[in-house]
Amino acid sequence: MSVKIFVVLLFFLPVFASAQQRQYSTTDKQAIKYFALANQSLDESLYDDAVKQLQESIGADDKFVEAHAVLADVFRLMHQHKSAIGQYLKVIALNPDFNRSVYLKIGDEEINLAQYENAQQHLEKYLTYPDITPQNNFYAQKLIADCKFSINAIQHPVPFKPVNMGPEINTADDEYLPTATADESMLIFTRKINNNEDFYKSVKVDGKWQTATYLSDQINTPEYNEGAQSISQDGKYLFFTGCNRPDGLGRCDIYIAQKKGDDWGKPFDLAPPVNTPGWESQP
């Protein structure tokens, strides 16, 4: 897997509108009904329900491009990379010019599964579209560089033996997106339990990582997902993505929390122009 940094904000495709507000690629009433129900589930962060409803929508009309596109985005959000790629490919097959962001997203997903040649092709296709924002242009170029580096590294392997961090960090649940302070004394990562994402931390004592513990009740919540964190080099500030929080400006926003002693202060939503009514994530 290539070395990756998250430097831009990736949004859900702009298809979350009611049937009365836009013309869909389908006229099937059942397909539109389930699509609308899926959007409601997404508003409540009920991702499993949304997946089922989108699959029902596609079952009613397999050529419903918008349903495939949103299902791909939901799978992407749930880190189900293979399923997300399959849905993005379906969108491209049905309508290659449906939305240019599909090529950026599928490229990013293909890199997650080490499909570097496919990713490079899709990302280069993305860059053929006009009026791409400087931020997304930079991100696409970065991903293409990752692909080229990875393809070359595979063709010219060097001795490399990754070591599992052991039961102090890893469990039967999913652990991902680790970040460490500059002095490598503290590690913070995301752990997903029963489809809920929270932060856990481990500290290094005498050169050994200790058993990871729940980061803080100030930051983690039982009803919302916290993820995609970045910690300042001195370990005093934590930036992260919070979704569907009551104090949020959009579906997902960037939050910051300050370390106070052994605990963390209450996080707050960064004000505009950082956060907007749109989707901000992965700082």
PDB file of C-alpha atoms in Angstrom:
ATOM      1  CA  MET A   1       0.000   0.000   0.000  1.00  0.00           C
ATOM      2  CA  SER A   2       1.401   3.401  -0.903  1.00  0.00           C
ATOM      3  CA  VAL A   3       2.178   6.099   1.595  1.00  0.00           C
ATOM      4  CA  LYS A   4      -0.843   8.399   1.684  1.00  0.00           C
ATOM      5  CA  ILE A   5      -1.688  11.729   3.216  1.00  0.00           C
ATOM      6  CA  PHE A   6      -5.150  13.149   3.369  1.00  0.00           C
ATOM      7  CA  VAL A   7      -4.918  16.697   2.100  1.00  0.00           C
ATOM      8  CA  VAL A   8      -8.342  17.512   0.658  1.00  0.00           C
ATOM      9  CA  LEU A   9     -11.955  17.240   1.601  1.00  0.00           C
ATOM     10  CA  LEU A  10     -13.880  14.549  -0.287  1.00  0.00           C
ATOM     11  CA  PHE A  11     -17.618  15.051  -0.484  1.00  0.00           C
ATOM     12  CA  PHE A  12     -20.617  12.856  -1.069  1.00  0.00           C
ATOM     13  CA  LEU A  13     -21.824  13.287  -4.610  1.00  0.00           C
ATOM     14  CA  PRO A  14     -24.426  16.059  -4.852  1.00  0.00           C
ATOM     15  CA  VAL A  15     -27.340  13.739  -5.435  1.00  0.00           C
ATOM     16  CA  PHE A  16     -29.066  14.123  -2.079  1.00  0.00           C
ATOM     17  CA  ALA A  17     -32.176  15.862  -3.302  1.00  0.00           C
ATOM     18  CA  SER A  18     -35.788  14.866  -3.373  1.00  0.00           C
ATOM     19  CA  ALA A  19     -37.504  13.613  -6.503  1.00  0.00           C
ATOM     20  CA  GLN A  20     -39.390  16.907  -6.631  1.00  0.00           C
ATOM     21  CA  GLN A  21     -36.164  18.898  -6.748  1.00  0.00           C
ATOM     22  CA  ARG A  22     -34.365  17.224  -9.647  1.00  0.00           C
ATOM     23  CA  GLN A  23     -34.721  14.916 -12.615  1.00  0.00           C
ATOM     24  CA  TYR A  24     -33.315  11.473 -11.885  1.00  0.00           C
ATOM     25  CA  SER A  25     -31.967   8.933 -14.332  1.00  0.00           C
ATOM     26  CA  THR A  26     -34.941   6.722 -13.458  1.00  0.00           C
ATOM     27  CA  THR A  27     -38.695   7.147 -13.498  1.00  0.00           C
ATOM     28  CA  ASP A  28     -39.317   3.989 -11.469  1.00  0.00           C
ATOM     29  CA  LYS A  29     -41.359   5.031  -8.428  1.00  0.00           C
ATOM     30  CA  GLN A  30     -40.103   2.173  -6.241  1.00  0.00           C
ATOM     31  CA  ALA A  31     -36.498   3.012  -7.032  1.00  0.00           C
ATOM     32  CA  ILE A  32     -37.043   6.678  -6.168  1.00  0.00           C
ATOM     33  CA  LYS A  33     -38.936   5.774  -2.992  1.00  0.00           C
ATOM     34  CA  TYR A  34     -36.104   3.618  -1.635  1.00  0.00           C
ATOM     35  CA  PHE A  35     -33.570   6.233  -2.708  1.00  0.00           C
ATOM     36  CA  ALA A  36     -35.392   8.873  -0.657  1.00  0.00           C
ATOM     37  CA  LEU A  37     -35.547   6.521   2.350  1.00  0.00           C
ATOM     38  CA  ALA A  38     -31.805   5.931   2.038  1.00  0.00           C
ATOM     39  CA  ASN A  39     -31.159   9.678   2.171  1.00  0.00           C
ATOM     40  CA  GLN A  40     -33.200   9.884   5.369  1.00  0.00           C
ATOM     41  CA  SER A  41     -31.153   7.039   6.872  1.00  0.00           C
ATOM     42  CA  LEU A  42     -27.942   8.827   5.940  1.00  0.00           C
ATOM     43  CA  ASP A  43     -29.161  11.972   7.690  1.00  0.00           C
ATOM     44  CA  GLU A  44     -29.444   9.846  10.844  1.00  0.00           C
ATOM     45  CA  SER A  45     -26.104   8.038  10.267  1.00  0.00           C
ATOM     46  CA  LEU A  46     -27.921   4.720   9.791  1.00  0.00           C
ATOM     47  CA  TYR A  47     -25.470   3.465   7.209  1.00  0.00           C
ATOM     48  CA  ASP A  48     -26.487  -0.203   7.239  1.00  0.00           C
ATOM     49  CA  ASP A  49     -30.099   0.788   6.671  1.00  0.00           C
ATOM     50  CA  ALA A  50     -29.053   3.132   3.878  1.00  0.00           C
ATOM     51  CA  VAL A  51     -27.125   0.334   2.168  1.00  0.00           C
ATOM     52  CA  LYS A  52     -30.162  -1.953   2.229  1.00  0.00           C
ATOM     53  CA  GLN A  53     -32.456   0.777   0.933  1.00  0.00           C
ATOM     54  CA  LEU A  54     -30.067   1.716  -1.863  1.00  0.00           C
ATOM     55  CA  GLN A  55     -29.787  -1.940  -2.831  1.00  0.00           C
ATOM     56  CA  GLU A  56     -33.595  -2.099  -2.934  1.00  0.00           C
ATOM     57  CA  SER A  57     -33.571   1.002  -5.120  1.00  0.00           C
ATOM     58  CA  ILE A  58     -31.055  -0.558  -7.498  1.00  0.00           C
ATOM     59  CA  GLY A  59     -33.053  -3.779  -7.480  1.00  0.00           C
ATOM     60  CA  ALA A  60     -36.037  -1.828  -8.794  1.00  0.00           C
ATOM     61  CA  ASP A  61     -33.916  -0.214 -11.509  1.00  0.00           C
ATOM     62  CA  ASP A  62     -30.323  -1.360 -11.988  1.00  0.00           C
ATOM     63  CA  LYS A  63     -29.678   1.625 -14.278  1.00  0.00           C
ATOM     64  CA  PHE A  64     -30.430   4.175 -11.539  1.00  0.00           C
ATOM     65  CA  VAL A  65     -27.074   5.967 -11.667  1.00  0.00           C
ATOM     66  CA  GLU A  66     -27.648   8.175  -8.630  1.00  0.00           C
ATOM     67  CA  ALA A  67     -28.399   5.172  -6.411  1.00  0.00           C
ATOM     68  CA  HIS A  68     -25.185   3.431  -7.489  1.00  0.00           C
ATOM     69  CA  ALA A  69     -23.239   6.642  -6.870  1.00  0.00           C
ATOM     70  CA  VAL A  70     -24.569   7.163  -3.356  1.00  0.00           C
ATOM     71  CA  LEU A  71     -24.146   3.474  -2.499  1.00  0.00           C
ATOM     72  CA  ALA A  72     -20.516   3.755  -3.600  1.00  0.00           C
ATOM     73  CA  ASP A  73     -20.066   6.781  -1.328  1.00  0.00           C
ATOM     74  CA  VAL A  74     -21.631   4.953   1.624  1.00  0.00           C
ATOM     75  CA  PHE A  75     -19.377   1.926   1.110  1.00  0.00           C
ATOM     76  CA  ARG A  76     -16.455   4.358   0.915  1.00  0.00           C
ATOM     77  CA  LEU A  77     -17.496   5.951   4.189  1.00  0.00           C
ATOM     78  CA  MET A  78     -17.709   2.478   5.767  1.00  0.00           C
ATOM     79  CA  HIS A  79     -14.218   1.581   4.472  1.00  0.00           C
ATOM     80  CA  GLN A  80     -15.652  -1.217   2.328  1.00  0.00           C
ATOM     81  CA  HIS A  81     -13.234  -0.470  -0.483  1.00  0.00           C
ATOM     82  CA  LYS A  82     -13.987  -3.405  -2.795  1.00  0.00           C
ATOM     83  CA  SER A  83     -17.723  -2.774  -2.697  1.00  0.00           C
ATOM     84  CA  ALA A  84     -17.203   0.954  -3.234  1.00  0.00           C
ATOM     85  CA  ILE A  85     -15.049   0.313  -6.306  1.00  0.00           C
ATOM     86  CA  GLY A  86     -17.677  -2.020  -7.760  1.00  0.00           C
ATOM     87  CA  GLN A  87     -20.362   0.645  -7.464  1.00  0.00           C
ATOM     88  CA  TYR A  88     -18.167   3.418  -8.884  1.00  0.00           C
ATOM     89  CA  LEU A  89     -17.374   1.183 -11.868  1.00  0.00           C
ATOM     90  CA  LYS A  90     -21.110   0.683 -12.363  1.00  0.00           C
ATOM     91  CA  VAL A  91     -21.609   4.456 -12.385  1.00  0.00           C
ATOM     92  CA  ILE A  92     -18.866   4.868 -14.999  1.00  0.00           C
ATOM     93  CA  ALA A  93     -20.342   2.072 -17.127  1.00  0.00           C
ATOM     94  CA  LEU A  94     -23.815   3.638 -17.029  1.00  0.00           C
ATOM     95  CA  ASN A  95     -22.705   7.240 -17.547  1.00  0.00           C
ATOM     96  CA  PRO A  96     -18.953   7.976 -17.875  1.00  0.00           C
ATOM     97  CA  ASP A  97     -19.563  11.704 -17.405  1.00  0.00           C
ATOM     98  CA  PHE A  98     -22.111  11.479 -14.592  1.00  0.00           C
ATOM     99  CA  ASN A  99     -19.833  13.250 -12.128  1.00  0.00           C
ATOM    100  CA  ARG A 100     -16.098  13.821 -12.455  1.00  0.00           C
ATOM    101  CA  SER A 101     -15.531  13.287  -8.731  1.00  0.00           C
ATOM    102  CA  VAL A 102     -16.280   9.591  -9.279  1.00  0.00           C
ATOM    103  CA  TYR A 103     -12.852   9.240 -10.908  1.00  0.00           C
ATOM    104  CA  LEU A 104     -11.096  10.888  -7.977  1.00  0.00           C
ATOM    105  CA  LYS A 105     -12.922   8.731  -5.465  1.00  0.00           C
ATOM    106  CA  ILE A 106     -12.463   5.420  -7.287  1.00  0.00           C
ATOM    107  CA  GLY A 107      -8.773   6.198  -7.725  1.00  0.00           C
ATOM    108  CA  ASP A 108      -8.435   6.781  -3.996  1.00  0.00           C
ATOM    109  CA  GLU A 109     -10.309   3.540  -3.252  1.00  0.00           C
ATOM    110  CA  GLU A 110      -8.224   1.517  -5.732  1.00  0.00           C
ATOM    111  CA  ILE A 111      -5.062   2.711  -4.028  1.00  0.00           C
ATOM    112  CA  ASN A 112      -6.447   1.298  -0.778  1.00  0.00           C
ATOM    113  CA  LEU A 113      -6.560  -2.122  -2.471  1.00  0.00           C
ATOM    114  CA  ALA A 114      -3.173  -1.698  -4.180  1.00  0.00           C
ATOM    115  CA  GLN A 115      -4.793  -1.492  -7.622  1.00  0.00           C
ATOM    116  CA  TYR A 116      -2.295   1.164  -8.644  1.00  0.00           C
ATOM    117  CA  GLU A 117      -2.479   0.916 -12.441  1.00  0.00           C
ATOM    118  CA  ASN A 118      -6.279   1.190 -12.447  1.00  0.00           C
ATOM    119  CA  ALA A 119      -6.089   4.036  -9.946  1.00  0.00           C
ATOM    120  CA  GLN A 120      -3.597   5.945 -12.078  1.00  0.00           C
ATOM    121  CA  GLN A 121      -5.833   5.635 -15.144  1.00  0.00           C
ATOM    122  CA  HIS A 122      -8.900   6.887 -13.283  1.00  0.00           C
ATOM    123  CA  LEU A 123      -7.027   9.764 -11.654  1.00  0.00           C
ATOM    124  CA  GLU A 124      -5.542  10.864 -14.964  1.00  0.00           C
ATOM    125  CA  LYS A 125      -9.061  10.768 -16.426  1.00  0.00           C
ATOM    126  CA  TYR A 126     -10.213  13.010 -13.558  1.00  0.00           C
ATOM    127  CA  LEU A 127      -7.558  15.580 -14.441  1.00  0.00           C
ATOM    128  CA  THR A 128      -8.875  15.848 -18.011  1.00  0.00           C
ATOM    129  CA  TYR A 129     -11.966  17.667 -16.730  1.00  0.00           C
ATOM    130  CA  PRO A 130     -11.903  21.490 -16.765  1.00  0.00           C
ATOM    131  CA  ASP A 131     -12.097  23.868 -13.814  1.00  0.00           C
ATOM    132  CA  ILE A 132     -10.852  21.452 -11.143  1.00  0.00           C
ATOM    133  CA  THR A 133     -10.165  23.267  -7.881  1.00  0.00           C
ATOM    134  CA  PRO A 134      -6.493  23.759  -6.987  1.00  0.00           C
ATOM    135  CA  GLN A 135      -6.959  21.642  -3.863  1.00  0.00           C
ATOM    136  CA  ASN A 136      -8.409  18.676  -5.745  1.00  0.00           C
ATOM    137  CA  ASN A 137      -5.867  19.053  -8.519  1.00  0.00           C
ATOM    138  CA  PHE A 138      -3.110  18.865  -5.915  1.00  0.00           C
ATOM    139  CA  TYR A 139      -4.688  15.826  -4.290  1.00  0.00           C
ATOM    140  CA  ALA A 140      -5.126  13.970  -7.582  1.00  0.00           C
ATOM    141  CA  GLN A 141      -1.525  14.715  -8.535  1.00  0.00           C
ATOM    142  CA  LYS A 142      -0.414  13.443  -5.124  1.00  0.00           C
ATOM    143  CA  LEU A 143      -2.353  10.196  -5.593  1.00  0.00           C
ATOM    144  CA  ILE A 144      -0.908   9.723  -9.075  1.00  0.00           C
ATOM    145  CA  ALA A 145       2.576  10.168  -7.615  1.00  0.00           C
ATOM    146  CA  ASP A 146       1.664   7.525  -5.011  1.00  0.00           C
ATOM    147  CA  CYS A 147       0.620   5.163  -7.814  1.00  0.00           C
ATOM    148  CA  LYS A 148       3.823   5.681  -9.771  1.00  0.00           C
ATOM    149  CA  PHE A 149       5.939   5.217  -6.648  1.00  0.00           C
ATOM    150  CA  SER A 150       4.054   2.051  -5.701  1.00  0.00           C
ATOM    151  CA  ILE A 151       4.193   0.522  -9.186  1.00  0.00           C
ATOM    152  CA  ASN A 152       7.933   1.141  -9.274  1.00  0.00           C
ATOM    153  CA  ALA A 153       8.380  -0.223  -5.735  1.00  0.00           C
ATOM    154  CA  ILE A 154       6.543  -3.430  -6.648  1.00  0.00           C
ATOM    155  CA  GLN A 155       8.715  -3.846  -9.735  1.00  0.00           C
ATOM    156  CA  HIS A 156      11.868  -3.253  -7.673  1.00  0.00           C
ATOM    157  CA  PRO A 157      11.230  -4.814  -4.234  1.00  0.00           C
ATOM    158  CA  VAL A 158      13.567  -4.314  -1.266  1.00  0.00           C
ATOM    159  CA  PRO A 159      13.688  -6.290   1.997  1.00  0.00           C
ATOM    160  CA  PHE A 160      10.778  -5.214   4.166  1.00  0.00           C
ATOM    161  CA  LYS A 161       9.143  -6.998   7.051  1.00  0.00           C
ATOM    162  CA  PRO A 162       6.257  -5.191   8.776  1.00  0.00           C
ATOM    163  CA  VAL A 163       5.732  -6.184  12.386  1.00  0.00           C
ATOM    164  CA  ASN A 164       2.284  -6.462  13.917  1.00  0.00           C
ATOM    165  CA  MET A 165       2.028  -4.121  16.910  1.00  0.00           C
ATOM    166  CA  GLY A 166       0.545  -6.931  18.947  1.00  0.00           C
ATOM    167  CA  PRO A 167      -2.454  -7.334  21.266  1.00  0.00           C
ATOM    168  CA  GLU A 168      -1.674  -4.110  23.114  1.00  0.00           C
ATOM    169  CA  ILE A 169      -2.912  -2.250  20.022  1.00  0.00           C
ATOM    170  CA  ASN A 170      -4.678  -4.695  17.718  1.00  0.00           C
ATOM    171  CA  THR A 171      -7.852  -6.639  18.495  1.00  0.00           C
ATOM    172  CA  ALA A 172     -10.535  -8.567  16.630  1.00  0.00           C
ATOM    173  CA  ASP A 173     -12.139  -5.189  15.866  1.00  0.00           C
ATOM    174  CA  ASP A 174     -10.880  -2.814  13.168  1.00  0.00           C
ATOM    175  CA  GLU A 175      -8.001  -0.496  14.063  1.00  0.00           C
ATOM    176  CA  TYR A 176      -6.822   2.109  11.557  1.00  0.00           C
ATOM    177  CA  LEU A 177      -5.592   5.653  10.872  1.00  0.00           C
ATOM    178  CA  PRO A 178      -2.854   5.746  13.534  1.00  0.00           C
ATOM    179  CA  THR A 179      -1.122   9.007  14.348  1.00  0.00           C
ATOM    180  CA  ALA A 180       1.748   9.594  16.779  1.00  0.00           C
ATOM    181  CA  THR A 181       3.281  12.578  18.498  1.00  0.00           C
ATOM    182  CA  ALA A 182       6.649  13.752  17.178  1.00  0.00           C
ATOM    183  CA  ASP A 183       8.517  12.125  20.071  1.00  0.00           C
ATOM    184  CA  GLU A 184       6.628   8.846  19.482  1.00  0.00           C
ATOM    185  CA  SER A 185       5.525   8.739  23.108  1.00  0.00           C
ATOM    186  CA  MET A 186       1.800   8.561  22.350  1.00  0.00           C
ATOM    187  CA  LEU A 187      -0.200   6.818  19.636  1.00  0.00           C
ATOM    188  CA  ILE A 188      -3.833   7.661  18.865  1.00  0.00           C
ATOM    189  CA  PHE A 189      -5.882   5.587  16.437  1.00  0.00           C
ATOM    190  CA  THR A 190      -9.459   4.846  15.418  1.00  0.00           C
ATOM    191  CA  ARG A 191     -11.130   1.639  16.593  1.00  0.00           C
ATOM    192  CA  LYS A 192     -14.450   0.571  15.095  1.00  0.00           C
ATOM    193  CA  ILE A 193     -16.770  -1.450  17.353  1.00  0.00           C
ATOM    194  CA  ASN A 194     -20.312  -2.313  16.247  1.00  0.00           C
ATOM    195  CA  ASN A 195     -20.062   0.250  13.438  1.00  0.00           C
ATOM    196  CA  ASN A 196     -19.160   3.038  15.886  1.00  0.00           C
ATOM    197  CA  GLU A 197     -15.794   4.762  15.536  1.00  0.00           C
ATOM    198  CA  ASP A 198     -13.957   6.046  18.611  1.00  0.00           C
ATOM    199  CA  PHE A 199     -10.420   7.072  19.472  1.00  0.00           C
ATOM    200  CA  TYR A 200      -8.041   4.959  21.534  1.00  0.00           C
ATOM    201  CA  LYS A 201      -4.570   5.785  22.771  1.00  0.00           C
ATOM    202  CA  SER A 202      -1.426   3.974  23.783  1.00  0.00           C
ATOM    203  CA  VAL A 203       1.649   5.421  25.473  1.00  0.00           C
ATOM    204  CA  LYS A 204       5.186   4.118  25.161  1.00  0.00           C
ATOM    205  CA  VAL A 205       6.900   3.097  28.395  1.00  0.00           C
ATOM    206  CA  ASP A 206      10.526   1.900  28.313  1.00  0.00           C
ATOM    207  CA  GLY A 207      10.290   1.474  24.566  1.00  0.00           C
ATOM    208  CA  LYS A 208       7.102  -0.622  24.641  1.00  0.00           C
ATOM    209  CA  TRP A 209       3.574   0.388  23.717  1.00  0.00           C
ATOM    210  CA  GLN A 210       1.093  -0.131  26.531  1.00  0.00           C
ATOM    211  CA  THR A 211      -2.393  -1.631  26.194  1.00  0.00           C
ATOM    212  CA  ALA A 212      -4.572   0.866  24.350  1.00  0.00           C
ATOM    213  CA  THR A 213      -7.306   2.601  26.326  1.00  0.00           C
ATOM    214  CA  TYR A 214     -10.381   4.650  25.470  1.00  0.00           C
ATOM    215  CA  LEU A 215      -9.145   8.149  24.695  1.00  0.00           C
ATOM    216  CA  SER A 216     -11.647  10.345  26.520  1.00  0.00           C
ATOM    217  CA  ASP A 217     -15.364  10.731  27.254  1.00  0.00           C
ATOM    218  CA  GLN A 218     -14.863  14.383  26.382  1.00  0.00           C
ATOM    219  CA  ILE A 219     -14.099  13.482  22.758  1.00  0.00           C
ATOM    220  CA  ASN A 220     -15.645  10.071  22.092  1.00  0.00           C
ATOM    221  CA  THR A 221     -19.407   9.776  21.921  1.00  0.00           C
ATOM    222  CA  PRO A 222     -21.673   6.686  21.908  1.00  0.00           C
ATOM    223  CA  GLU A 223     -24.008   8.043  19.231  1.00  0.00           C
ATOM    224  CA  TYR A 224     -21.643   9.770  16.768  1.00  0.00           C
ATOM    225  CA  ASN A 225     -18.535   8.703  14.861  1.00  0.00           C
ATOM    226  CA  GLU A 226     -15.137  10.245  15.532  1.00  0.00           C
ATOM    227  CA  GLY A 227     -12.309   9.528  13.115  1.00  0.00           C
ATOM    228  CA  ALA A 228      -9.552  10.685  10.767  1.00  0.00           C
ATOM    229  CA  GLN A 229      -7.564  12.403  13.491  1.00  0.00           C
ATOM    230  CA  SER A 230      -4.365  14.416  13.316  1.00  0.00           C
ATOM    231  CA  ILE A 231      -2.368  15.353  16.384  1.00  0.00           C
ATOM    232  CA  SER A 232      -0.042  18.334  16.741  1.00  0.00           C
ATOM    233  CA  GLN A 233       3.646  17.532  17.099  1.00  0.00           C
ATOM    234  CA  ASP A 234       3.683  18.509  20.762  1.00  0.00           C
ATOM    235  CA  GLY A 235       0.682  16.249  21.445  1.00  0.00           C
ATOM    236  CA  LYS A 236      -1.437  19.085  22.841  1.00  0.00           C
ATOM    237  CA  TYR A 237      -4.023  19.536  20.087  1.00  0.00           C
ATOM    238  CA  LEU A 238      -6.143  16.920  18.363  1.00  0.00           C
ATOM    239  CA  PHE A 239      -7.936  17.695  15.116  1.00  0.00           C
ATOM    240  CA  PHE A 240     -10.550  15.196  13.963  1.00  0.00           C
ATOM    241  CA  THR A 241     -13.694  14.626  11.942  1.00  0.00           C
ATOM    242  CA  GLY A 242     -17.038  14.635  13.771  1.00  0.00           C
ATOM    243  CA  CYS A 243     -20.208  13.742  11.874  1.00  0.00           C
ATOM    244  CA  ASN A 244     -23.844  14.623  12.540  1.00  0.00           C
ATOM    245  CA  ARG A 245     -23.073  16.327  15.848  1.00  0.00           C
ATOM    246  CA  PRO A 246     -25.783  18.716  17.046  1.00  0.00           C
ATOM    247  CA  ASP A 247     -23.333  21.645  17.125  1.00  0.00           C
ATOM    248  CA  GLY A 248     -22.057  20.935  13.611  1.00  0.00           C
ATOM    249  CA  LEU A 249     -22.441  23.225  10.622  1.00  0.00           C
ATOM    250  CA  GLY A 250     -22.678  20.389   8.081  1.00  0.00           C
ATOM    251  CA  ARG A 251     -22.960  16.618   7.858  1.00  0.00           C
ATOM    252  CA  CYS A 252     -19.286  16.321   8.896  1.00  0.00           C
ATOM    253  CA  ASP A 253     -17.042  19.034  10.363  1.00  0.00           C
ATOM    254  CA  ILE A 254     -13.495  19.506  11.631  1.00  0.00           C
ATOM    255  CA  TYR A 255     -13.200  19.654  15.426  1.00  0.00           C
ATOM    256  CA  ILE A 256     -10.296  20.501  17.720  1.00  0.00           C
ATOM    257  CA  ALA A 257      -9.627  19.444  21.313  1.00  0.00           C
ATOM    258  CA  GLN A 258      -6.850  20.587  23.644  1.00  0.00           C
ATOM    259  CA  LYS A 259      -5.019  18.269  26.013  1.00  0.00           C
ATOM    260  CA  LYS A 260      -5.431  19.261  29.648  1.00  0.00           C
ATOM    261  CA  GLY A 261      -3.322  17.254  32.050  1.00  0.00           C
ATOM    262  CA  ASP A 262      -4.013  13.572  31.496  1.00  0.00           C
ATOM    263  CA  ASP A 263      -7.365  14.231  29.803  1.00  0.00           C
ATOM    264  CA  TRP A 264      -8.712  16.334  26.969  1.00  0.00           C
ATOM    265  CA  GLY A 265     -10.927  19.385  26.967  1.00  0.00           C
ATOM    266  CA  LYS A 266     -14.298  19.427  25.274  1.00  0.00           C
ATOM    267  CA  PRO A 267     -13.838  19.614  21.488  1.00  0.00           C
ATOM    268  CA  PHE A 268     -15.317  22.464  19.535  1.00  0.00           C
ATOM    269  CA  ASP A 269     -16.355  22.887  15.942  1.00  0.00           C
ATOM    270  CA  LEU A 270     -13.919  25.056  13.986  1.00  0.00           C
ATOM    271  CA  ALA A 271     -15.661  28.178  12.729  1.00  0.00           C
ATOM    272  CA  PRO A 272     -15.950  29.272   9.094  1.00  0.00           C
ATOM    273  CA  PRO A 273     -14.129  29.501   6.777  1.00  0.00           C
ATOM    274  CA  VAL A 274     -12.873  26.028   7.767  1.00  0.00           C
ATOM    275  CA  ASN A 275     -16.272  24.433   8.369  1.00  0.00           C
ATOM    276  CA  THR A 276     -19.263  25.094   6.154  1.00  0.00           C
ATOM    277  CA  PRO A 277     -22.722  23.570   5.600  1.00  0.00           C
ATOM    278  CA  GLY A 278     -20.884  21.140   3.300  1.00  0.00           C
ATOM    279  CA  TRP A 279     -18.752  18.124   4.187  1.00  0.00           C
ATOM    280  CA  GLU A 280     -15.347  18.647   5.842  1.00  0.00           C
ATOM    281  CA  SER A 281     -13.233  15.674   6.919  1.00  0.00           C
ATOM    282  CA  GLN A 282      -9.777  14.124   7.323  1.00  0.00           C
ATOM    283  CA  PRO A 283      -7.737  17.119   8.551  1.00  0.00           C
TER     284      PRO A 283
END
